[in-house]
CSV table of C-alpha atoms in Angstrom, one decimal:
chain,number,residue,atom,x,y,z
A,23,MET,CA,53.1,-21.5,-50.3
A,24,SER,CA,53.0,-18.0,-51.8
A,25,VAL,CA,50.0,-15.6,-52.1
A,26,THR,CA,50.1,-12.4,-54.3
A,27,ILE,CA,47.9,-9.7,-52.9
A,28,GLY,CA,47.4,-6.7,-55.1
A,29,VAL,CA,46.7,-3.1,-54.0
A,30,LEU,CA,44.8,-0.9,-56.4
A,31,ALA,CA,47.3,1.8,-57.1
A,32,LEU,CA,45.4,4.5,-59.2
A,33,GLN,CA,44.9,6.9,-56.3
A,34,GLY,CA,44.7,7.2,-52.6
A,35,ALA,CA,46.6,5.4,-49.7
A,36,PHE,CA,48.0,2.4,-51.7
A,37,ALA,CA,51.5,3.0,-50.7
A,38,GLU,CA,50.5,2.8,-47.0
A,39,HIS,CA,48.8,-0.7,-47.7
A,40,ILE,CA,51.8,-2.0,-49.7
A,41,SER,CA,54.1,-0.8,-46.8
A,42,ALA,CA,51.7,-2.6,-44.2
A,43,LEU,CA,51.8,-5.8,-46.3
A,44,THR,CA,55.6,-5.6,-46.7
A,45,ARG,CA,56.0,-5.1,-42.9
A,46,PHE,CA,53.6,-7.8,-42.1
A,47,SER,CA,55.2,-10.5,-44.2
A,48,SER,CA,58.7,-9.6,-43.1
A,49,PRO,CA,60.5,-12.2,-40.9
A,50,SER,CA,61.3,-9.4,-38.4
A,51,THR,CA,57.7,-9.0,-37.4
A,52,SER,CA,56.2,-10.9,-34.4
A,53,ALA,CA,53.9,-12.9,-36.7
A,54,SER,CA,55.8,-15.8,-38.4
A,55,LEU,CA,53.8,-16.5,-41.6
A,56,LYS,CA,53.6,-20.0,-42.8
A,57,THR,CA,52.5,-18.5,-46.3
A,58,CYS,CA,54.7,-16.0,-48.2
A,59,ILE,CA,52.7,-12.7,-48.9
A,60,HIS,CA,53.8,-11.0,-52.1
A,61,PRO,CA,52.4,-7.5,-52.4
A,62,ILE,CA,52.2,-5.8,-55.8
A,63,PRO,CA,50.7,-2.4,-56.9
A,64,VAL,CA,47.7,-2.8,-59.4
A,65,LYS,CA,47.7,-0.4,-62.2
A,66,THR,CA,46.8,-2.5,-65.3
A,67,CYS,CA,44.8,-5.6,-66.2
A,68,SER,CA,47.9,-7.6,-66.5
A,69,ASP,CA,48.7,-6.6,-62.9
A,70,LEU,CA,45.3,-7.7,-61.7
A,71,LEU,CA,45.7,-11.0,-63.4
A,72,ARG,CA,48.6,-11.8,-61.2
A,73,CYS,CA,46.5,-11.3,-58.0
A,74,GLU,CA,44.9,-14.0,-55.8
A,75,ALA,CA,43.4,-11.2,-53.6
A,76,LEU,CA,43.0,-7.5,-53.7
A,77,ILE,CA,42.9,-4.4,-51.5
A,78,ILE,CA,41.1,-1.3,-52.5
A,79,PRO,CA,42.5,1.6,-50.5
A,80,GLY,CA,41.1,4.9,-49.1
A,81,GLY,CA,41.1,8.0,-51.3
A,82,GLU,CA,38.6,9.5,-53.5
A,83,SER,CA,36.1,7.0,-54.7
A,84,THR,CA,34.9,8.9,-57.8
A,85,THR,CA,38.4,9.6,-58.9
A,86,MET,CA,39.3,5.9,-58.5
A,87,ALA,CA,36.3,4.8,-60.6
A,88,LEU,CA,37.1,7.3,-63.2
A,89,LEU,CA,40.8,6.3,-63.5
A,90,ALA,CA,39.8,2.6,-63.4
A,91,ARG,CA,37.6,3.3,-66.4
A,92,LEU,CA,40.2,5.3,-68.2
A,93,ASN,CA,42.7,2.5,-67.6
A,94,GLY,CA,40.5,-0.3,-68.9
A,95,LEU,CA,40.2,-1.7,-65.3
A,96,LEU,CA,36.7,-1.1,-64.3
A,97,GLU,CA,35.1,-4.1,-65.8
A,98,PRO,CA,38.1,-6.5,-64.9
A,99,LEU,CA,37.7,-5.3,-61.3
A,100,ARG,CA,34.1,-6.1,-61.2
A,101,ASP,CA,34.8,-9.5,-62.7
A,102,PHE,CA,37.5,-9.9,-60.0
A,103,VAL,CA,35.0,-9.0,-57.2
A,104,LYS,CA,32.3,-11.3,-58.6
A,105,SER,CA,34.6,-14.2,-59.0
A,106,GLY,CA,34.6,-14.7,-55.3
A,107,LYS,CA,38.3,-13.8,-54.8
A,108,PRO,CA,39.2,-12.1,-51.5
A,109,VAL,CA,38.8,-8.3,-51.5
A,110,TRP,CA,39.3,-5.6,-48.7
A,111,GLY,CA,38.0,-2.1,-49.2
A,112,THR,CA,38.9,0.6,-46.8
A,113,CYS,CA,37.1,4.0,-46.8
A,114,ALA,CA,36.8,4.8,-50.5
A,115,GLY,CA,37.3,1.1,-51.1
A,116,ALA,CA,34.3,0.3,-49.0
A,117,ILE,CA,32.1,2.7,-51.1
A,118,LEU,CA,33.2,1.0,-54.4
A,119,LEU,CA,32.4,-2.5,-52.9
A,120,ALA,CA,28.9,-1.4,-52.0
A,121,ASN,CA,25.9,-2.5,-53.9
A,122,GLY,CA,24.2,0.7,-53.3
A,123,GLY,CA,25.7,4.2,-53.2
A,124,GLY,CA,24.6,6.4,-56.0
A,125,GLN,CA,27.8,6.3,-58.2
A,126,GLU,CA,29.7,4.1,-60.4
A,127,LEU,CA,30.5,1.1,-58.2
A,128,LEU,CA,32.2,-2.3,-58.4
A,129,GLY,CA,29.5,-3.9,-56.1
A,130,GLY,CA,29.9,-7.2,-54.4
A,131,VAL,CA,28.9,-6.4,-50.7
A,132,ASP,CA,25.3,-6.1,-49.7
A,133,ILE,CA,25.5,-2.6,-48.1
A,134,SER,CA,24.3,0.8,-49.0
A,135,VAL,CA,26.6,3.8,-48.3
A,136,GLU,CA,26.9,7.4,-48.0
A,137,ARG,CA,30.0,9.2,-49.0
A,138,ASN,CA,31.5,11.5,-46.4
A,139,GLY,CA,28.9,10.4,-44.1
A,140,TRP,CA,31.0,11.3,-41.0
A,141,GLY,CA,31.5,14.9,-42.3
A,142,SER,CA,34.0,17.0,-44.0
A,143,GLN,CA,37.9,16.7,-43.8
A,144,LEU,CA,37.7,19.2,-40.9
A,145,GLU,CA,35.5,16.6,-38.9
A,146,SER,CA,38.0,13.8,-39.2
A,147,PHE,CA,38.6,12.0,-36.0
A,148,GLU,CA,40.3,8.9,-34.2
A,149,THR,CA,38.7,6.7,-31.7
A,150,GLU,CA,39.2,3.3,-30.0
A,151,LEU,CA,37.1,0.4,-31.6
A,152,HIS,CA,36.6,-3.1,-30.6
A,153,MET,CA,36.7,-5.6,-33.4
A,154,ILE,CA,35.7,-9.2,-33.2
A,155,GLY,CA,38.0,-11.9,-34.6
A,156,ILE,CA,41.2,-10.1,-34.5
A,157,ARG,CA,44.1,-11.2,-32.4
A,158,ASN,CA,43.9,-9.8,-28.8
A,159,GLU,CA,40.4,-8.6,-29.6
A,160,ASP,CA,40.1,-7.2,-26.0
A,161,VAL,CA,42.7,-4.6,-26.9
A,162,PRO,CA,41.1,-1.7,-28.7
A,163,PHE,CA,42.0,-0.7,-32.3
A,164,ARG,CA,42.7,2.9,-33.1
A,165,GLY,CA,40.2,3.8,-35.8
A,166,VAL,CA,41.3,6.7,-38.3
A,167,PHE,CA,38.2,8.3,-39.8
A,168,ILE,CA,38.9,10.7,-42.6
A,169,ARG,CA,35.9,11.9,-44.8
A,170,ALA,CA,34.7,8.3,-44.0
A,171,PRO,CA,31.6,6.8,-45.5
A,172,LEU,CA,28.6,5.7,-43.6
A,173,ILE,CA,26.9,2.3,-43.9
A,174,LEU,CA,23.3,3.3,-44.2
A,175,SER,CA,21.8,-0.2,-44.4
A,176,LEU,CA,22.6,-3.9,-45.0
A,177,THR,CA,20.7,-4.9,-48.1
A,178,SER,CA,21.2,-8.6,-48.1
A,179,THR,CA,18.1,-10.5,-48.7
A,180,GLY,CA,19.2,-13.5,-46.7
A,181,GLY,CA,18.3,-15.7,-49.6
A,182,PRO,CA,20.1,-19.0,-50.7
A,183,ASP,CA,22.4,-17.1,-53.0
A,184,SER,CA,23.3,-14.3,-50.4
A,185,GLU,CA,26.3,-15.0,-48.2
A,186,PRO,CA,25.7,-13.9,-44.6
A,187,ILE,CA,27.1,-10.6,-43.3
A,188,THR,CA,29.1,-10.7,-40.1
A,189,ILE,CA,29.4,-7.3,-38.4
A,190,LEU,CA,32.9,-7.0,-36.9
A,191,SER,CA,32.9,-3.6,-35.3
A,192,ARG,CA,30.6,-0.7,-34.3
A,193,ILE,CA,31.6,2.7,-33.2
A,194,PRO,CA,30.2,3.2,-29.7
A,195,LEU,CA,27.7,6.0,-29.2
A,196,SER,CA,29.8,7.5,-26.5
A,197,HIS,CA,32.6,7.9,-29.1
A,198,LEU,CA,30.6,9.8,-31.6
A,199,PRO,CA,31.6,13.4,-32.4
A,200,ASN,CA,28.9,15.7,-31.1
A,201,SER,CA,28.2,17.1,-34.5
A,202,ARG,CA,27.2,13.7,-35.8
A,203,ILE,CA,24.9,13.0,-32.7
A,204,GLN,CA,23.1,16.3,-33.4
A,205,LEU,CA,22.7,15.6,-37.2
A,206,TRP,CA,21.5,12.0,-36.9
A,207,THR,CA,19.1,12.6,-34.0
A,208,ALA,CA,17.5,15.9,-35.6
A,209,PRO,CA,17.1,15.3,-39.3
A,210,GLU,CA,15.9,18.1,-41.6
A,211,ASN,CA,12.9,16.2,-42.7
A,212,GLY,CA,11.1,14.1,-40.3
A,213,PRO,CA,10.7,13.6,-36.5
A,214,CYS,CA,13.7,13.5,-34.2
A,215,ARG,CA,14.6,10.0,-33.1
A,216,ARG,CA,17.1,8.7,-30.6
A,217,LEU,CA,20.2,7.0,-32.1
A,218,SER,CA,20.3,3.5,-30.9
A,219,GLU,CA,23.3,1.2,-30.5
A,220,ASP,CA,22.0,-1.1,-33.3
A,221,ASP,CA,21.6,1.6,-35.9
A,222,PRO,CA,23.5,0.4,-39.1
A,223,ARG,CA,25.2,3.8,-39.4
A,224,LEU,CA,27.4,2.8,-36.4
A,225,ILE,CA,28.8,-0.3,-38.3
A,226,VAL,CA,32.4,0.5,-39.3
A,227,ALA,CA,33.7,-3.0,-40.1
A,228,LEU,CA,32.0,-6.1,-41.6
A,229,ARG,CA,32.7,-9.3,-43.6
A,230,GLN,CA,30.6,-10.9,-46.2
A,231,GLY,CA,32.1,-14.1,-47.6
A,232,ARG,CA,35.7,-13.4,-48.5
A,233,LYS,CA,35.1,-9.6,-48.7
A,234,LEU,CA,36.0,-7.3,-45.9
A,235,VAL,CA,34.9,-3.7,-45.5
A,236,THR,CA,36.3,-1.1,-43.0
A,237,THR,CA,35.1,2.4,-43.3
A,238,PHE,CA,38.2,3.8,-41.5
A,239,HIS,CA,41.9,3.6,-42.3
A,240,PRO,CA,43.7,0.7,-40.6
A,241,GLU,CA,46.7,1.2,-42.9
A,242,LEU,CA,47.4,4.6,-41.4
A,243,THR,CA,48.4,2.9,-38.1
A,244,LEU,CA,51.1,0.4,-37.2
A,245,ASP,CA,48.7,-2.1,-35.9
A,246,ASP,CA,48.5,-4.9,-38.4
A,247,ARG,CA,45.7,-7.0,-36.7
A,248,ILE,CA,43.0,-6.1,-39.3
A,249,LEU,CA,45.4,-6.9,-42.1
A,250,GLU,CA,46.2,-10.2,-40.3
A,251,TYR,CA,42.5,-10.9,-40.0
A,252,PHE,CA,42.1,-10.3,-43.8
A,253,VAL,CA,45.0,-12.7,-44.7
A,254,LYS,CA,43.8,-15.4,-42.3
A,255,ASN,CA,40.1,-15.4,-42.7
A,256,CYS,CA,39.5,-14.0,-46.3
A,257,VAL,CA,42.7,-14.7,-48.3
A,258,LEU,CA,43.7,-18.1,-46.9
A,259,ASP,CA,40.3,-18.9,-45.5
A,260,ASP,CA,42.0,-21.1,-42.9
A,261,PRO,CA,42.8,-19.3,-39.6
A,262,GLU,CA,44.6,-22.3,-38.2
A,263,GLU,CA,46.9,-22.7,-41.2
A,264,ALA,CA,47.6,-19.1,-41.7
A,265,LEU,CA,50.0,-18.0,-39.0
A,266,ASP,CA,52.3,-19.1,-36.2
A,267,ILE,CA,51.9,-16.5,-33.5
């Protein structure tokens, strides 16, 4: 069995995702795939038509949306997302998959986001995260946050046509940069309030149906466990059949 996974290659960290997919599917890795993964860069509509799943990388979301429109890809990408095929958005990709965010979006995931919610490039940081469902989930995953978006709210109505959202990872309060704690607990307009562990702004990874969102950059590490999770649980939708570990 072979599955073609495309990586939107208009701008951003698409090369890192393709490298990770190639590394992950190589026989020299510790995971022996029952399914052959075939990664391809997606720059045209014909590229997209070859894909059974798609990764939208980190980068600059407004630039990606503009380039997608200029290349005639914006509507085909929206159709791809609406079709129910597996899609993973990281950082800028998470912004584009959100149903609310104040810019030209693809939609498909019931969240509202804020661009650069973790601060500027200078406020980028790394921290250890615990993510449920990945292999060896008791071992922390190193989250790389670079001008990362914030998930402001979950907008799912919970109706019969709305797939449930599974929260996979939150950033611990103790891991927040001090500047973010000060900003969130003392807003310019309104009373100060203590940031709680269940605040949606602490969510950094979630899944809705066959769509995966991470606000950080897993592809900038050599840890392929989140990629493995995407392949097993979203692309193949059959964790038992996906891998021999």
